[in-house]
mmCIF file of C-alpha atoms in Angstrom:
data_model
loop_
_atom_site.group_PDB
_atom_site.id
_atom_site.type_symbol
_atom_site.label_atom_id
_atom_site.label_comp_id
_atom_site.label_asym_id
_atom_site.label_seq_id
_atom_site.Cartn_x
_atom_site.Cartn_y
_atom_site.Cartn_z
ATOM 1 C CA MET A 1 108.612 -24.315 122.821
ATOM 2 C CA ARG A 2 109.410 -23.389 126.410
ATOM 3 C CA LEU A 3 113.147 -23.192 127.080
ATOM 4 C CA ALA A 4 114.656 -22.564 130.510
ATOM 5 C CA THR A 5 117.983 -22.393 132.305
ATOM 6 C CA TRP A 6 118.644 -23.023 135.999
ATOM 7 C CA ASN A 7 121.727 -23.241 138.168
ATOM 8 C CA VAL A 8 120.421 -26.058 140.370
ATOM 9 C CA ASN A 9 123.305 -26.069 142.873
ATOM 10 C CA SER A 10 123.490 -29.884 143.151
ATOM 11 C CA ILE A 11 120.991 -31.904 141.155
ATOM 12 C CA ARG A 12 121.065 -34.851 143.552
ATOM 13 C CA ALA A 13 119.956 -32.608 146.418
ATOM 14 C CA ARG A 14 117.272 -30.894 144.326
ATOM 15 C CA VAL A 15 116.034 -33.412 141.769
ATOM 16 C CA GLU A 16 112.535 -33.417 143.279
ATOM 17 C CA ARG A 17 112.450 -29.646 143.205
ATOM 18 C CA VAL A 18 113.574 -29.507 139.583
ATOM 19 C CA THR A 19 111.290 -32.206 138.218
ATOM 20 C CA ASP A 20 108.322 -30.798 140.133
ATOM 21 C CA TRP A 21 108.885 -27.406 138.503
ATOM 22 C CA LEU A 22 109.370 -28.929 135.052
ATOM 23 C CA GLN A 23 105.853 -30.326 135.251
ATOM 24 C CA ARG A 24 104.218 -27.244 136.746
ATOM 25 C CA ALA A 25 105.898 -24.855 134.319
ATOM 26 C CA ASP A 26 105.401 -27.128 131.282
ATOM 27 C CA ILE A 27 109.063 -26.830 130.252
ATOM 28 C CA ASP A 28 110.225 -28.479 127.023
ATOM 29 C CA VAL A 29 113.977 -27.976 127.401
ATOM 30 C CA LEU A 30 115.923 -27.207 130.576
ATOM 31 C CA ALA A 31 119.616 -26.325 130.661
ATOM 32 C CA MET A 32 121.140 -26.951 134.090
ATOM 33 C CA GLN A 33 124.384 -25.785 135.671
ATOM 34 C CA GLU A 34 126.356 -26.675 138.787
ATOM 35 C CA THR A 35 124.978 -30.204 138.890
ATOM 36 C CA LYS A 36 127.895 -31.191 141.161
ATOM 37 C CA CYS A 37 128.142 -34.831 140.141
ATOM 38 C CA ALA A 38 129.874 -37.172 137.741
ATOM 39 C CA ASP A 39 127.978 -38.548 134.750
ATOM 40 C CA ASP A 40 127.224 -41.876 136.420
ATOM 41 C CA GLN A 41 125.796 -40.079 139.479
ATOM 42 C CA PHE A 42 123.230 -37.959 137.652
ATOM 43 C CA PRO A 43 119.647 -38.935 138.671
ATOM 44 C CA THR A 44 118.372 -39.642 135.172
ATOM 45 C CA MET A 45 115.374 -41.807 136.072
ATOM 46 C CA PRO A 46 113.111 -39.081 137.576
ATOM 47 C CA PHE A 47 113.523 -37.108 134.337
ATOM 48 C CA ALA A 48 112.932 -40.159 132.164
ATOM 49 C CA ALA A 49 109.747 -40.910 134.080
ATOM 50 C CA LEU A 50 108.437 -37.549 132.901
ATOM 51 C CA GLY A 51 109.448 -38.127 129.286
ATOM 52 C CA TYR A 52 112.727 -36.181 129.250
ATOM 53 C CA GLU A 53 115.981 -37.284 127.686
ATOM 54 C CA VAL A 54 119.039 -36.022 129.551
ATOM 55 C CA VAL A 55 122.628 -35.401 128.529
ATOM 56 C CA HIS A 56 125.168 -34.457 131.187
ATOM 57 C CA CYS A 57 128.795 -33.459 131.459
ATOM 58 C CA GLY A 58 130.302 -33.873 134.908
ATOM 59 C CA PHE A 59 133.707 -35.134 135.972
ATOM 60 C CA ASN A 60 133.464 -34.909 139.778
ATOM 61 C CA GLN A 61 131.608 -33.070 142.532
ATOM 62 C CA TRP A 62 132.403 -29.657 141.034
ATOM 63 C CA ASN A 63 130.704 -27.714 138.241
ATOM 64 C CA GLY A 64 128.669 -29.914 135.873
ATOM 65 C CA VAL A 65 126.210 -28.996 133.107
ATOM 66 C CA ALA A 66 123.187 -30.824 131.705
ATOM 67 C CA ILE A 67 120.326 -30.513 129.235
ATOM 68 C CA ALA A 68 116.941 -32.202 129.679
ATOM 69 C CA SER A 69 114.577 -32.258 126.710
ATOM 70 C CA ARG A 70 111.208 -33.784 125.859
ATOM 71 C CA VAL A 71 111.457 -32.593 122.232
ATOM 72 C CA GLY A 72 114.567 -34.536 121.249
ATOM 73 C CA ILE A 73 118.326 -34.216 121.743
ATOM 74 C CA GLU A 74 120.734 -34.427 118.810
ATOM 75 C CA ASP A 75 124.347 -33.575 117.994
ATOM 76 C CA VAL A 76 125.560 -33.477 121.585
ATOM 77 C CA GLU A 77 128.847 -31.626 122.036
ATOM 78 C CA VAL A 78 130.911 -31.460 125.232
ATOM 79 C CA GLY A 79 132.761 -28.169 125.319
ATOM 80 C CA PHE A 80 133.097 -25.617 122.532
ATOM 81 C CA ASP A 81 136.013 -25.170 120.140
ATOM 82 C CA GLY A 82 138.835 -23.320 121.836
ATOM 83 C CA GLN A 83 137.436 -23.718 125.347
ATOM 84 C CA PRO A 84 140.316 -23.096 127.783
ATOM 85 C CA THR A 85 141.392 -25.626 130.358
ATOM 86 C CA TRP A 86 142.287 -25.088 133.980
ATOM 87 C CA SER A 87 144.852 -26.506 136.360
ATOM 88 C CA ASP A 88 145.420 -25.642 140.020
ATOM 89 C CA SER A 89 149.148 -26.023 139.495
ATOM 90 C CA PRO A 90 151.071 -24.466 136.599
ATOM 91 C CA ASP A 91 153.220 -27.604 136.612
ATOM 92 C CA ALA A 92 150.298 -30.010 136.273
ATOM 93 C CA GLU A 93 148.638 -31.034 133.047
ATOM 94 C CA ALA A 94 145.683 -28.740 132.438
ATOM 95 C CA ALA A 95 142.293 -30.437 132.494
ATOM 96 C CA ALA A 96 139.019 -29.335 130.958
ATOM 97 C CA GLU A 97 136.198 -28.446 133.324
ATOM 98 C CA ALA A 98 132.554 -29.462 132.964
ATOM 99 C CA ARG A 99 131.312 -26.021 131.993
ATOM 100 C CA ALA A 100 129.812 -26.210 128.501
ATOM 101 C CA LEU A 101 127.407 -28.649 126.870
ATOM 102 C CA GLY A 102 125.607 -28.198 123.572
ATOM 103 C CA ALA A 103 122.723 -30.090 121.959
ATOM 104 C CA THR A 104 120.113 -29.474 119.286
ATOM 105 C CA CYS A 105 116.565 -29.675 120.622
ATOM 106 C CA ASN A 106 113.707 -29.300 118.155
ATOM 107 C CA GLY A 107 115.853 -27.233 115.822
ATOM 108 C CA VAL A 108 117.363 -24.983 118.505
ATOM 109 C CA ARG A 109 121.035 -25.277 119.324
ATOM 110 C CA VAL A 110 121.036 -25.050 123.115
ATOM 111 C CA TRP A 111 124.202 -24.435 125.112
ATOM 112 C CA SER A 112 124.247 -24.924 128.871
ATOM 113 C CA LEU A 113 127.090 -22.727 130.128
ATOM 114 C CA TYR A 114 128.595 -22.367 133.570
ATOM 115 C CA VAL A 115 131.043 -19.487 133.238
ATOM 116 C CA PRO A 116 133.978 -19.611 135.688
ATOM 117 C CA ASN A 117 133.430 -17.588 138.858
ATOM 118 C CA GLY A 118 136.744 -15.760 138.805
ATOM 119 C CA ARG A 119 137.114 -15.909 142.604
ATOM 120 C CA THR A 120 139.172 -12.757 143.216
ATOM 121 C CA VAL A 121 140.104 -9.905 140.913
ATOM 122 C CA GLY A 122 143.542 -10.395 139.404
ATOM 123 C CA SER A 123 143.868 -14.033 140.449
ATOM 124 C CA PRO A 124 144.672 -16.831 137.957
ATOM 125 C CA HIS A 125 140.999 -17.836 138.164
ATOM 126 C CA TYR A 126 139.972 -14.312 137.146
ATOM 127 C CA HIS A 127 142.232 -14.349 134.092
ATOM 128 C CA TYR A 128 140.985 -17.839 133.240
ATOM 129 C CA LYS A 129 137.418 -16.504 133.336
ATOM 130 C CA LEU A 130 138.243 -13.728 130.884
ATOM 131 C CA GLU A 131 140.056 -16.153 128.609
ATOM 132 C CA TRP A 132 137.086 -18.536 128.743
ATOM 133 C CA LEU A 133 134.632 -15.790 127.800
ATOM 134 C CA GLY A 134 136.869 -14.582 124.993
ATOM 135 C CA ALA A 135 137.054 -18.063 123.529
ATOM 136 C CA LEU A 136 133.266 -18.398 123.757
ATOM 137 C CA ARG A 137 132.813 -15.100 121.939
ATOM 138 C CA ASP A 138 135.210 -16.130 119.163
ATOM 139 C CA THR A 139 133.560 -19.502 118.633
ATOM 140 C CA ALA A 140 129.990 -18.192 118.927
ATOM 141 C CA SER A 141 130.828 -15.549 116.320
ATOM 142 C CA LYS A 142 131.896 -18.271 113.921
ATOM 143 C CA TRP A 143 128.603 -20.115 114.412
ATOM 144 C CA LEU A 144 126.663 -17.070 113.240
ATOM 145 C CA ALA A 145 129.086 -16.306 110.434
ATOM 146 C CA ALA A 146 128.615 -19.850 109.126
ATOM 147 C CA ASP A 147 124.815 -19.643 109.382
ATOM 148 C CA PRO A 148 123.232 -16.234 110.103
ATOM 149 C CA ALA A 149 119.818 -17.932 110.322
ATOM 150 C CA ALA A 150 120.921 -20.409 112.989
ATOM 151 C CA GLN A 151 118.752 -20.657 116.081
ATOM 152 C CA ILE A 152 121.186 -20.651 118.997
ATOM 153 C CA ALA A 153 120.572 -20.159 122.716
ATOM 154 C CA LEU A 154 123.548 -19.432 124.966
ATOM 155 C CA THR A 155 122.018 -20.148 128.348
ATOM 156 C CA GLY A 156 123.287 -20.420 131.869
ATOM 157 C CA ASP A 157 125.037 -18.893 134.826
ATOM 158 C CA TRP A 158 127.369 -16.241 133.424
ATOM 159 C CA ASN A 159 128.714 -15.094 136.811
ATOM 160 C CA ILE A 160 128.578 -11.504 135.553
ATOM 161 C CA ALA A 161 126.227 -8.651 136.437
ATOM 162 C CA PRO A 162 126.441 -6.631 133.193
ATOM 163 C CA THR A 163 125.211 -3.301 134.641
ATOM 164 C CA ASP A 164 125.063 -1.624 138.030
ATOM 165 C CA GLU A 165 121.307 -2.142 138.230
ATOM 166 C CA ASP A 166 121.911 -5.905 138.096
ATOM 167 C CA VAL A 167 123.309 -5.767 141.654
ATOM 168 C CA TRP A 168 121.366 -4.818 144.770
ATOM 169 C CA ASP A 169 124.162 -2.531 145.987
ATOM 170 C CA ILE A 170 127.033 -1.903 143.609
ATOM 171 C CA GLU A 171 129.163 -0.363 146.342
ATOM 172 C CA SER A 172 129.178 -3.712 148.150
ATOM 173 C CA TYR A 173 130.856 -5.307 145.116
ATOM 174 C CA ARG A 174 133.268 -2.605 143.976
ATOM 175 C CA ASP A 175 136.337 -4.717 144.695
ATOM 176 C CA SER A 176 134.794 -8.047 143.732
ATOM 177 C CA THR A 177 134.450 -10.173 140.657
ATOM 178 C CA HIS A 178 131.219 -10.240 138.614
ATOM 179 C CA VAL A 179 131.077 -6.451 138.210
ATOM 180 C CA THR A 180 134.540 -5.439 136.965
ATOM 181 C CA GLU A 181 134.820 -3.674 133.627
ATOM 182 C CA PRO A 182 136.850 -6.466 131.951
ATOM 183 C CA GLU A 183 134.158 -8.999 132.873
ATOM 184 C CA ARG A 184 131.382 -6.726 131.684
ATOM 185 C CA ALA A 185 133.284 -5.994 128.476
ATOM 186 C CA ALA A 186 133.623 -9.750 127.877
ATOM 187 C CA PHE A 187 129.847 -10.129 128.280
ATOM 188 C CA ARG A 188 129.191 -7.199 125.928
ATOM 189 C CA ALA A 189 131.526 -8.755 123.374
ATOM 190 C CA VAL A 190 129.240 -11.788 123.146
ATOM 191 C CA VAL A 191 126.272 -9.450 122.687
ATOM 192 C CA ASP A 192 128.184 -7.467 120.076
ATOM 193 C CA ALA A 193 128.879 -10.719 118.254
ATOM 194 C CA GLY A 194 125.148 -10.896 117.542
ATOM 195 C CA TYR A 195 123.596 -12.545 120.608
ATOM 196 C CA ILE A 196 120.653 -10.794 122.218
ATOM 197 C CA ASP A 197 119.576 -10.823 125.860
ATOM 198 C CA VAL A 198 116.063 -12.051 125.088
ATOM 199 C CA VAL A 199 114.877 -11.967 128.707
ATOM 200 C CA ARG A 200 115.640 -8.387 129.724
ATOM 201 C CA PRO A 201 112.877 -6.722 127.633
ATOM 202 C CA PHE A 202 110.351 -8.747 129.639
ATOM 203 C CA THR A 203 112.085 -8.325 133.029
ATOM 204 C CA PRO A 204 113.303 -4.733 133.334
ATOM 205 C CA GLY A 205 115.253 -3.704 136.418
ATOM 206 C CA PRO A 206 116.418 -2.544 138.851
ATOM 207 C CA GLY A 207 115.590 -4.964 141.631
ATOM 208 C CA VAL A 208 115.130 -7.944 139.291
ATOM 209 C CA TYR A 209 117.645 -10.659 140.087
ATOM 210 C CA THR A 210 118.356 -14.342 139.456
ATOM 211 C CA TYR A 211 120.680 -15.135 142.377
ATOM 212 C CA TRP A 212 120.514 -14.509 146.122
ATOM 213 C CA ASP A 213 123.096 -15.801 148.603
ATOM 214 C CA TYR A 214 121.757 -18.084 151.336
ATOM 215 C CA THR A 215 123.226 -15.921 154.110
ATOM 216 C CA GLN A 216 122.102 -12.692 155.819
ATOM 217 C CA LEU A 217 118.472 -12.997 154.661
ATOM 218 C CA ARG A 218 119.548 -11.933 151.190
ATOM 219 C CA PHE A 219 116.476 -13.387 149.485
ATOM 220 C CA PRO A 220 113.778 -11.928 151.778
ATOM 221 C CA LYS A 221 115.536 -8.569 151.549
ATOM 222 C CA ASN A 222 115.937 -8.949 147.751
ATOM 223 C CA ARG A 223 119.652 -8.367 147.930
ATOM 224 C CA GLY A 224 120.582 -10.279 144.814
ATOM 225 C CA MET A 225 122.295 -10.192 141.451
ATOM 226 C CA ARG A 226 121.157 -10.810 137.895
ATOM 227 C CA ILE A 227 123.792 -13.224 136.582
ATOM 228 C CA ASP A 228 121.782 -15.910 134.728
ATOM 229 C CA PHE A 229 120.940 -15.187 131.105
ATOM 230 C CA ILE A 230 119.611 -16.543 127.847
ATOM 231 C CA LEU A 231 121.382 -14.904 124.914
ATOM 232 C CA GLY A 232 119.767 -15.754 121.604
ATOM 233 C CA SER A 233 120.873 -15.514 118.001
ATOM 234 C CA PRO A 234 118.793 -13.091 115.873
ATOM 235 C CA ALA A 235 116.699 -15.961 114.467
ATOM 236 C CA LEU A 236 115.935 -17.251 117.958
ATOM 237 C CA ALA A 237 115.280 -13.792 119.392
ATOM 238 C CA ALA A 238 112.650 -13.205 116.717
ATOM 239 C CA ARG A 239 110.662 -16.153 118.101
ATOM 240 C CA VAL A 240 110.536 -15.013 121.743
ATOM 241 C CA THR A 241 107.023 -14.051 122.819
ATOM 242 C CA HIS A 242 107.495 -14.143 126.587
ATOM 243 C CA ALA A 243 110.281 -14.426 129.146
ATOM 244 C CA GLU A 244 110.511 -14.403 132.916
ATOM 245 C CA ILE A 245 112.698 -14.950 135.947
ATOM 246 C CA VAL A 246 110.793 -17.409 138.111
ATOM 247 C CA ARG A 247 111.636 -15.783 141.430
ATOM 248 C CA ASP A 248 109.106 -17.853 143.339
ATOM 249 C CA GLU A 249 111.255 -20.976 142.869
ATOM 250 C CA ARG A 250 113.923 -19.467 145.122
ATOM 251 C CA ARG A 251 111.471 -19.697 148.037
ATOM 252 C CA SER A 252 111.515 -22.479 150.613
ATOM 253 C CA LYS A 253 107.993 -22.299 152.013
ATOM 254 C CA GLY A 254 105.390 -24.356 150.184
ATOM 255 C CA LYS A 255 107.885 -25.914 147.774
ATOM 256 C CA VAL A 256 109.197 -29.420 147.205
ATOM 257 C CA GLY A 257 112.723 -29.847 148.560
ATOM 258 C CA PRO A 258 115.376 -27.228 149.350
ATOM 259 C CA PRO A 259 115.820 -24.267 146.987
ATOM 260 C CA SER A 260 118.815 -23.478 144.858
ATOM 261 C CA ASP A 261 120.353 -20.059 145.419
ATOM 262 C CA HIS A 262 119.401 -19.269 141.795
ATOM 263 C CA ALA A 263 115.972 -18.930 140.184
ATOM 264 C CA PRO A 264 115.064 -20.460 136.812
ATOM 265 C CA VAL A 265 114.952 -18.200 133.761
ATOM 266 C CA LEU A 266 112.610 -19.159 130.921
ATOM 267 C CA VAL A 267 111.523 -18.043 127.467
ATOM 268 C CA GLN A 268 108.536 -18.945 125.334
ATOM 269 C CA LEU A 269 109.263 -19.432 121.626
ATOM 270 C CA ASP A 270 106.444 -19.171 119.096
#
């Protein structure tokens, strides 16, 4: 089975790009993030025409997560137990964001995750991000405790560069989110809970990234960050025979439609 994750940065703007790659790369299951649409706006038909079922969680033009599968979708779950909510105003009722969607596809429990950005260090959004990651760690730990043989893939845009080599120039980010020690510790806590970065052994750094900003020729100059990951349970990790960051899909020339600022990340399971 070929499983992939991709922050598509607006599925309506890039549906042709995504479906074209699904065919060329022979993907069985694709987790998507930052779809930027409500459920009734998701372009389901192009996926259905290729034989994919799609589940989506989106409340408005922000965030949004989806899973497309041609090997079945069962037990769909919007959000994980304990997932924090967010409100712009401390006086307003907190509302859940479209950041986590789970489904079982051919025996693999796939989670499409769009971890909060954090915005600025020390801001309420930053603390929300850490709370969100802590809740994910706690719940994901319980999944493995309940079934150590479970095949689970925590996929998506984590908005964290876990090590200095995951950033093109760490000095440029010293005072920014994505690289602070609390964020990195929150990422490590998920790993320590038993989830393995199944892509890194096949894509060693430095200079190997998944995200490049659109500005300042960041992509041609390879000034990027590695922030998109597939973390697998031990049972899933044992099945991985190949993994890659499909950097070529970040290009514009010779491709269908405009690129996302992220590249797809995929694994091959035996």
